[in-house]
Every structure is written in structure tokens, then in C-alpha cells.
Coordinates of C-alpha atoms in Angstrom, one line a residue:
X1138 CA 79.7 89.7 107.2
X1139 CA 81.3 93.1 105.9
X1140 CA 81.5 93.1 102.0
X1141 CA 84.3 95.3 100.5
X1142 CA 85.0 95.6 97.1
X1143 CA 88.4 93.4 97.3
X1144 CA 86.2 90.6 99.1
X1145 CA 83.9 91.0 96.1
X1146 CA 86.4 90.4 93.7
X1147 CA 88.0 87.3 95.5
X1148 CA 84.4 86.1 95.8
X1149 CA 83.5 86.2 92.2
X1150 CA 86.6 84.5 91.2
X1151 CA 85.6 82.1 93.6
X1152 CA 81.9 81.6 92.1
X1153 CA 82.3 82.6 88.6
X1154 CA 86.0 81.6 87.5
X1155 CA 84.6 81.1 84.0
X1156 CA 83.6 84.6 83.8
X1157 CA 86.9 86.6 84.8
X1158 CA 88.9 87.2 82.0
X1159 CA 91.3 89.4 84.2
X1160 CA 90.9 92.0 88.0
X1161 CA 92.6 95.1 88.3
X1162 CA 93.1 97.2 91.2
X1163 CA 93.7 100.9 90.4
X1164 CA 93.8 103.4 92.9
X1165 CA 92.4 101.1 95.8
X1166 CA 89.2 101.1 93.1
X1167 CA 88.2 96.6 92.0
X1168 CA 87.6 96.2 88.3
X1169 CA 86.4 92.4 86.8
X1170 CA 86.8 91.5 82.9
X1171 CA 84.1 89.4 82.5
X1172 CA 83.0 87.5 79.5
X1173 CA 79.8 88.6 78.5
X1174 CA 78.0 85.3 78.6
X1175 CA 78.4 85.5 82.0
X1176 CA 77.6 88.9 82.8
X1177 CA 73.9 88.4 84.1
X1178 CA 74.5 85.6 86.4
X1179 CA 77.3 87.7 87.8
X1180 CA 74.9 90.9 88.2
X1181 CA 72.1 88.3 89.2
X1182 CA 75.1 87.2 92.5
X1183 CA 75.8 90.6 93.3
X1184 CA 72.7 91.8 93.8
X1185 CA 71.1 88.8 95.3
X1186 CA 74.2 87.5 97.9
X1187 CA 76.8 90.5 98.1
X1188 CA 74.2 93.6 98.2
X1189 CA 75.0 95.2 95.1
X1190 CA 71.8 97.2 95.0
X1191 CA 72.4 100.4 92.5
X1192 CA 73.7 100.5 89.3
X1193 CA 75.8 103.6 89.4
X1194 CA 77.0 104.2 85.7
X1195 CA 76.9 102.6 82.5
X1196 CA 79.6 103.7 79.8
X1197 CA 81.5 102.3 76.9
X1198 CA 84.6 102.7 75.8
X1199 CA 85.4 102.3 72.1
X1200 CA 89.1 101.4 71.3
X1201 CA 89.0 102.2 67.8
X1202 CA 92.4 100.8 65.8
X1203 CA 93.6 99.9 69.2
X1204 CA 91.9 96.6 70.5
X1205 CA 90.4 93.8 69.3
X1206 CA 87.1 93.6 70.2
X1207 CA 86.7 97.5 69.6
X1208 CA 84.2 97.8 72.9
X1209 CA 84.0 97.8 76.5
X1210 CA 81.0 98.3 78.5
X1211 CA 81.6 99.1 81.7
X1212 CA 79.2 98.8 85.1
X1213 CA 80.0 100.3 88.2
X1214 CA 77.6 98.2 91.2
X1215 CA 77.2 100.0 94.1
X1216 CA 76.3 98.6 97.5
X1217 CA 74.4 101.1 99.4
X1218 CA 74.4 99.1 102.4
X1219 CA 78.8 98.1 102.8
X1220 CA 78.9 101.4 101.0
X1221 CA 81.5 100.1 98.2
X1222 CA 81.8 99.8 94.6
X1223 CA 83.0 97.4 92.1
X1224 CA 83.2 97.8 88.3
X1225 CA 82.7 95.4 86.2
X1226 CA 83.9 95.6 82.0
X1227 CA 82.9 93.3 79.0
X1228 CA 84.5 92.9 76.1

């Protein structure tokens, strides 16, 4: 089965519909919104059924005066072996 980051993202929606809050596609590049309750058992899927073996980059973004909640923290999951990516963001 060839994973890509759109199948990913169809996938999790699928197993998780709880957990999206909202998907984005930018630029050909998969974002998920998940709720942070849910954001282990998601990581725990990825890694586990989809290959999502590296975590690439942790950030935040603060959203000060602009958003309510003030933070994201954003993953980007990389699978070495389907080479793709997927981000993931919490709010």
C-alpha cells in the first residue's frame, strides 16, 4: 500500500473523526487540527499503521490578540519509508 500524505489525511478522518477539528492543503503540503486530547492516539496511528517514523519539527505559534486559544503547536511526521510528510497543529 503506498501512503501519501493526502491518503493520510483521509485515513485519519476516517479513524479519528473526533480528533480533526479542520485539514488544510496548502501548496500540495496536508495539515490536521486536531484536538489535543487526541493527539497521542493519533501520533500512536501514524507511527504504528501509516509509517510515520521521524518527528521532523516541533514549533509554536503564538497568536497573541489574534486567536482564541493564543497557541498552536505544530508537528511535522515524516515517513522515511513513502517519503511524505504530514503536519499536524493543536490548539
Amino acid at each position: 500500500m503506498v501512503i501519501t500524505a493526502a491518503s493520510t489525511v483521509a485515513t485519519i478522518q476516517d479513524k479519528f473523526p473526533q480528533a480533526v477539528v479542520e485539514t488544510t492543503d496548502f501548496r500540495n503540503e496536508q495539515t490536521l487540527v486536531l484536538k489535543p486530547e487526541h493527539l497521542v492516539a493519533v501520533c500512536n496511528y501514524l507511527k504504528k499503521n501509516l509509517q510515520y517514523n521521524f518527528l521532523e519539527t516541533i514549533t509554536a505559534v503564538d497568536w497573541w490578540l489574534e486567536q482564541v486559544p493564543r497557541y498552536d503547536v505544530v508537528y511535522q511526521l515524516l515517513s522515511v519509508p513513502q517519503q511524505c510528510f504530514v503536519r499536524l497543529k493543536v490548539r
